[in-house]
Short mmCIF file of N, CA and C in Angstrom, two decimals:
data_model
loop_
_atom_site.label_atom_id
_atom_site.label_comp_id
_atom_site.label_asym_id
_atom_site.label_seq_id
_atom_site.Cartn_x
_atom_site.Cartn_y
_atom_site.Cartn_z
N MET A 1 366.92 18.73 -133.01
CA MET A 1 368.09 17.74 -133.96
C MET A 1 367.83 16.59 -133.72
N LYS A 2 367.47 15.71 -134.68
CA LYS A 2 367.37 14.13 -134.18
C LYS A 2 368.94 13.70 -135.07
N ARG A 3 369.47 12.77 -133.95
CA ARG A 3 370.64 11.89 -134.57
C ARG A 3 370.07 10.30 -134.57
N ASP A 4 371.30 9.72 -135.26
CA ASP A 4 371.26 8.62 -135.42
C ASP A 4 372.18 7.90 -133.92
N VAL A 5 371.21 6.73 -133.51
CA VAL A 5 371.39 6.43 -131.98
C VAL A 5 372.71 5.56 -132.06
N PHE A 6 373.23 4.97 -133.30
CA PHE A 6 374.24 4.04 -133.44
C PHE A 6 375.65 5.08 -134.01
N GLN A 7 375.46 6.11 -134.34
CA GLN A 7 376.47 7.41 -134.36
C GLN A 7 376.64 7.78 -132.65
N ALA A 8 375.40 7.98 -132.25
CA ALA A 8 375.74 8.33 -130.68
C ALA A 8 376.55 7.29 -129.85
N LEU A 9 376.12 6.30 -130.15
CA LEU A 9 376.72 4.83 -129.36
C LEU A 9 378.31 4.57 -130.01
N ALA A 10 378.76 5.18 -130.90
CA ALA A 10 380.13 5.11 -131.62
C ALA A 10 380.90 5.38 -130.84
N ASP A 11 380.84 6.55 -129.75
CA ASP A 11 381.96 7.26 -128.95
C ASP A 11 381.92 6.52 -127.95
N PRO A 12 383.33 6.09 -127.26
CA PRO A 12 383.41 5.51 -126.01
C PRO A 12 382.63 6.26 -124.82
N THR A 13 383.25 7.47 -124.65
CA THR A 13 382.82 8.59 -123.67
C THR A 13 381.17 8.55 -123.34
N ARG A 14 380.70 8.23 -124.69
CA ARG A 14 379.09 8.42 -124.68
C ARG A 14 378.68 7.05 -124.00
N ARG A 15 379.42 5.97 -124.50
CA ARG A 15 378.80 4.43 -123.93
C ARG A 15 379.19 4.59 -122.45
N ALA A 16 380.30 5.09 -121.90
CA ALA A 16 380.96 5.30 -120.52
C ALA A 16 379.39 5.61 -119.63
N ILE A 17 379.01 7.23 -120.45
CA ILE A 17 378.06 7.93 -119.76
C ILE A 17 376.88 6.91 -119.78
N LEU A 18 376.37 6.37 -120.47
CA LEU A 18 375.23 5.55 -120.74
C LEU A 18 375.19 4.47 -119.47
N LEU A 19 376.50 3.76 -119.19
CA LEU A 19 376.55 2.66 -118.27
C LEU A 19 376.35 3.65 -116.86
N LEU A 20 377.26 4.54 -116.64
CA LEU A 20 376.92 5.64 -115.49
C LEU A 20 375.60 5.80 -115.04
N ILE A 21 374.86 6.65 -116.27
CA ILE A 21 373.36 6.77 -115.70
C ILE A 21 372.53 5.49 -115.75
N ALA A 22 372.94 4.22 -116.38
CA ALA A 22 371.96 3.26 -116.34
C ALA A 22 371.84 2.90 -114.96
N SER A 23 372.62 3.31 -113.91
CA SER A 23 372.68 2.90 -112.39
C SER A 23 371.81 4.03 -111.48
N GLN A 24 371.98 5.16 -112.17
CA GLN A 24 370.96 6.12 -111.56
C GLN A 24 371.03 7.34 -112.48
N PRO A 25 369.92 8.37 -112.39
CA PRO A 25 370.00 9.23 -113.02
C PRO A 25 371.02 10.43 -112.49
N MET A 26 371.97 11.02 -113.49
CA MET A 26 372.71 11.94 -112.83
C MET A 26 372.53 13.21 -113.44
N THR A 27 373.39 14.19 -112.66
CA THR A 27 373.58 15.46 -113.30
C THR A 27 374.77 16.08 -114.39
N PRO A 28 375.17 16.82 -115.10
CA PRO A 28 375.98 16.99 -115.83
C PRO A 28 377.36 16.96 -114.74
N ASN A 29 377.04 17.69 -113.54
CA ASN A 29 378.32 17.79 -112.74
C ASN A 29 379.01 16.48 -112.04
N ALA A 30 377.88 15.80 -111.48
CA ALA A 30 378.13 14.59 -111.28
C ALA A 30 378.88 13.45 -112.43
N LEU A 31 378.55 13.69 -113.49
CA LEU A 31 378.91 13.05 -114.53
C LEU A 31 380.33 13.42 -114.71
N SER A 32 380.66 14.53 -114.85
CA SER A 32 381.90 15.03 -115.32
C SER A 32 382.98 14.63 -114.33
N GLU A 33 382.62 14.54 -113.05
CA GLU A 33 383.90 13.84 -112.11
C GLU A 33 384.11 12.50 -112.58
N HIS A 34 383.57 12.05 -113.09
CA HIS A 34 384.10 10.40 -113.64
C HIS A 34 384.90 10.59 -114.88
N PHE A 35 385.27 11.73 -115.33
CA PHE A 35 385.72 11.70 -116.81
C PHE A 35 387.15 12.90 -116.33
N ASP A 36 388.21 12.73 -117.34
CA ASP A 36 388.98 13.85 -117.54
C ASP A 36 388.80 15.29 -118.09
N SER A 37 387.53 15.29 -118.77
CA SER A 37 387.13 16.06 -119.52
C SER A 37 386.26 17.18 -119.01
N SER A 38 386.13 18.35 -119.62
CA SER A 38 385.35 19.22 -118.93
C SER A 38 383.88 19.27 -118.66
N ARG A 39 383.43 19.59 -117.98
CA ARG A 39 382.05 19.73 -117.86
C ARG A 39 381.16 19.84 -119.17
N GLN A 40 381.61 20.97 -119.85
CA GLN A 40 381.19 21.25 -121.22
C GLN A 40 381.25 20.25 -122.17
N ALA A 41 382.37 19.53 -122.08
CA ALA A 41 382.56 18.22 -122.87
C ALA A 41 381.59 17.38 -122.75
N VAL A 42 381.42 17.15 -121.55
CA VAL A 42 380.20 16.16 -120.87
C VAL A 42 378.92 16.73 -121.23
N SER A 43 378.97 18.05 -121.10
CA SER A 43 377.24 18.34 -121.71
C SER A 43 377.25 18.33 -123.04
N LYS A 44 378.10 18.26 -123.84
CA LYS A 44 377.86 18.28 -125.22
C LYS A 44 377.71 16.55 -125.50
N HIS A 45 378.41 15.83 -124.74
CA HIS A 45 378.24 14.37 -125.09
C HIS A 45 376.38 13.85 -124.70
N LEU A 46 376.17 14.85 -123.65
CA LEU A 46 374.82 14.48 -123.06
C LEU A 46 373.84 15.18 -124.07
N GLN A 47 374.10 16.18 -124.86
CA GLN A 47 373.26 16.81 -125.76
C GLN A 47 372.93 15.64 -126.82
N ILE A 48 374.31 15.07 -127.13
CA ILE A 48 373.99 13.88 -128.56
C ILE A 48 373.24 12.84 -127.97
N LEU A 49 373.39 12.50 -126.70
CA LEU A 49 372.62 11.19 -126.36
C LEU A 49 371.07 11.65 -125.78
N VAL A 50 370.86 12.55 -126.06
CA VAL A 50 369.42 13.49 -125.85
C VAL A 50 368.93 13.44 -127.20
N GLU A 51 369.82 13.87 -127.99
CA GLU A 51 369.19 14.07 -129.64
C GLU A 51 368.95 12.98 -130.07
N SER A 52 369.64 11.44 -129.55
CA SER A 52 369.70 10.31 -130.50
C SER A 52 368.35 9.51 -129.81
N ARG A 53 368.05 10.04 -128.29
CA ARG A 53 366.83 9.56 -127.72
C ARG A 53 367.24 8.38 -126.45
N LEU A 54 368.65 8.40 -126.61
CA LEU A 54 369.03 7.53 -125.71
C LEU A 54 368.67 7.68 -123.97
N LEU A 55 368.74 9.38 -124.04
CA LEU A 55 368.20 9.73 -122.76
C LEU A 55 367.41 10.77 -122.71
N LYS A 56 367.04 10.96 -121.67
CA LYS A 56 365.69 12.04 -121.30
C LYS A 56 366.36 13.03 -120.15
N GLN A 57 365.76 14.22 -120.12
CA GLN A 57 366.04 15.16 -119.19
C GLN A 57 364.83 15.22 -118.41
N GLU A 58 365.24 15.55 -117.09
CA GLU A 58 363.95 16.03 -115.98
C GLU A 58 364.65 17.06 -114.99
N LYS A 59 364.06 18.06 -115.19
CA LYS A 59 364.58 19.37 -114.63
C LYS A 59 363.75 19.25 -112.79
N LEU A 60 364.92 19.11 -112.21
CA LEU A 60 364.31 19.11 -110.62
C LEU A 60 365.12 20.12 -109.67
N GLY A 61 364.25 21.25 -109.50
CA GLY A 61 364.89 22.21 -108.95
C GLY A 61 365.86 23.22 -110.26
N ARG A 62 366.76 23.39 -109.41
CA ARG A 62 367.90 23.91 -110.51
C ARG A 62 368.56 22.93 -111.32
N GLU A 63 368.61 21.93 -110.78
CA GLU A 63 369.37 20.81 -111.50
C GLU A 63 368.75 19.93 -112.77
N ILE A 64 369.68 20.01 -113.71
CA ILE A 64 368.82 18.83 -114.68
C ILE A 64 369.54 17.40 -114.56
N TYR A 65 368.67 16.56 -114.52
CA TYR A 65 369.03 15.01 -114.04
C TYR A 65 368.93 14.16 -115.64
N TYR A 66 369.83 13.56 -115.89
CA TYR A 66 369.91 12.28 -117.16
C TYR A 66 369.19 11.27 -116.74
N HIS A 67 368.67 10.75 -117.60
CA HIS A 67 368.34 9.30 -117.24
C HIS A 67 368.14 8.49 -118.70
N LEU A 68 367.99 6.97 -118.61
CA LEU A 68 367.94 6.31 -119.97
C LEU A 68 366.30 5.97 -120.46
N ASP A 69 366.22 6.56 -121.54
CA ASP A 69 364.76 6.34 -122.10
C ASP A 69 364.77 4.61 -122.66
N PRO A 70 364.17 4.16 -121.86
CA PRO A 70 364.31 2.57 -121.98
C PRO A 70 363.35 2.11 -123.35
N LYS A 71 362.65 3.18 -124.01
CA LYS A 71 362.19 2.68 -125.49
C LYS A 71 363.25 2.77 -126.47
N LYS A 72 364.17 3.44 -126.24
CA LYS A 72 365.19 3.53 -127.52
C LYS A 72 366.26 2.30 -126.86
N ILE A 73 366.70 2.27 -125.83
CA ILE A 73 367.07 0.92 -125.58
C ILE A 73 366.76 -0.46 -125.82
N GLN A 74 365.56 -0.58 -125.60
CA GLN A 74 364.74 -1.80 -126.25
C GLN A 74 364.85 -2.11 -127.47
N GLU A 75 364.74 -0.46 -128.52
CA GLU A 75 365.03 -0.94 -130.10
C GLU A 75 366.36 -1.00 -130.23
N VAL A 76 367.29 -0.80 -129.30
CA VAL A 76 368.79 -0.99 -129.48
C VAL A 76 369.27 -2.57 -129.35
N ASP A 77 368.27 -2.89 -128.24
CA ASP A 77 368.28 -4.44 -127.93
C ASP A 77 367.74 -5.56 -128.89
N ARG A 78 366.67 -4.78 -129.40
CA ARG A 78 365.87 -5.85 -130.36
C ARG A 78 366.79 -6.12 -131.90
N TRP A 79 367.53 -4.65 -132.10
CA TRP A 79 368.15 -5.14 -133.59
C TRP A 79 369.58 -5.75 -133.00
N LEU A 80 370.04 -5.80 -131.79
CA LEU A 80 371.35 -6.69 -131.89
C LEU A 80 370.72 -7.97 -131.39
N ALA A 81 369.64 -8.24 -131.28
CA ALA A 81 369.15 -9.57 -130.49
C ALA A 81 369.25 -10.32 -132.30
N GLN A 82 368.88 -9.80 -133.28
CA GLN A 82 368.96 -10.62 -134.17
C GLN A 82 370.26 -11.22 -134.86
N PHE A 83 371.65 -10.70 -134.50
CA PHE A 83 373.05 -11.10 -134.30
C PHE A 83 373.13 -11.78 -133.35
N LYS A 84 372.57 -11.86 -132.39
CA LYS A 84 372.66 -12.95 -131.00
C LYS A 84 372.14 -13.90 -131.55
N LYS A 85 370.84 -14.10 -132.32
CA LYS A 85 370.32 -15.70 -132.82
C LYS A 85 371.35 -16.08 -133.92
N MET A 86 371.87 -15.29 -134.80
CA MET A 86 372.86 -15.91 -135.92
C MET A 86 373.83 -16.57 -135.07
N LEU A 87 374.76 -15.87 -134.14
CA LEU A 87 375.80 -16.61 -133.69
C LEU A 87 375.73 -17.57 -132.91
N GLU A 88 374.17 -17.75 -132.01
CA GLU A 88 373.65 -18.87 -131.47
C GLU A 88 373.73 -20.23 -132.49
N LYS A 89 373.20 -19.80 -133.46
CA LYS A 89 373.05 -21.07 -134.49
C LYS A 89 374.20 -21.38 -134.83
N ARG A 90 375.18 -20.62 -135.33
CA ARG A 90 376.50 -21.15 -135.68
C ARG A 90 377.27 -21.76 -134.74
N PHE A 91 377.21 -21.32 -133.39
CA PHE A 91 377.80 -22.07 -132.45
C PHE A 91 377.13 -23.60 -131.77
N HIS A 92 376.15 -23.41 -132.05
CA HIS A 92 375.38 -24.82 -132.01
C HIS A 92 375.68 -25.46 -133.26
N GLN A 93 375.92 -25.18 -134.14
CA GLN A 93 376.42 -25.78 -135.37
C GLN A 93 377.54 -26.28 -135.42
N LEU A 94 378.36 -25.52 -134.66
CA LEU A 94 380.04 -25.93 -134.54
C LEU A 94 380.16 -26.70 -133.04
N ASP A 95 378.83 -26.55 -132.42
CA ASP A 95 379.17 -27.85 -131.24
C ASP A 95 378.88 -29.41 -131.93
N ARG A 96 377.77 -29.15 -132.67
CA ARG A 96 377.38 -30.80 -133.37
C ARG A 96 378.29 -31.00 -134.14
N VAL A 97 379.39 -30.33 -135.07
CA VAL A 97 380.40 -30.77 -135.65
C VAL A 97 381.57 -31.32 -134.86
N LEU A 98 381.95 -30.59 -133.78
CA LEU A 98 382.91 -31.11 -132.66
C LEU A 98 382.45 -32.30 -132.08
N HIS A 99 381.35 -32.23 -131.82
CA HIS A 99 380.61 -33.50 -130.84
C HIS A 99 381.02 -34.85 -132.17
N GLN A 100 380.49 -34.38 -133.43
CA GLN A 100 380.79 -35.65 -134.09
C GLN A 100 382.06 -36.32 -134.26
N THR A 101 383.00 -35.12 -134.60
CA THR A 101 384.49 -35.20 -134.80
C THR A 101 384.96 -36.16 -133.94
N LYS A 102 384.44 -35.78 -132.46
CA LYS A 102 385.05 -36.44 -131.16
C LYS A 102 384.56 -37.79 -131.22
N ASN A 103 383.50 -38.03 -131.67
CA ASN A 103 382.90 -39.74 -131.74
C ASN A 103 383.31 -40.52 -132.89
N LYS A 104 383.88 -39.70 -133.79
CA LYS A 104 384.70 -40.92 -134.77
C LYS A 104 385.60 -41.66 -134.57
#
């Protein structure tokens, strides 16, 4: 099942999981130590993140490790960059107005 990436990012627990996994691949057990919720609840969040293609699974021995999928993260970053450019342009316009007002 494919899920919408922004639906997956809407949940604060899933965003926290992404931040933890960004530093290193982690197992569900290791991740669940960082949350007050059960391992099953963390596994459900992981499933949604995998279905939205933000995470990939890798089985090593008996453990499943989760790591970021850089392609999907870059896709989200490109989408957000549009807003960053718009905001930067508005801040530059505001700077010019403030500078002109100050020099009058």
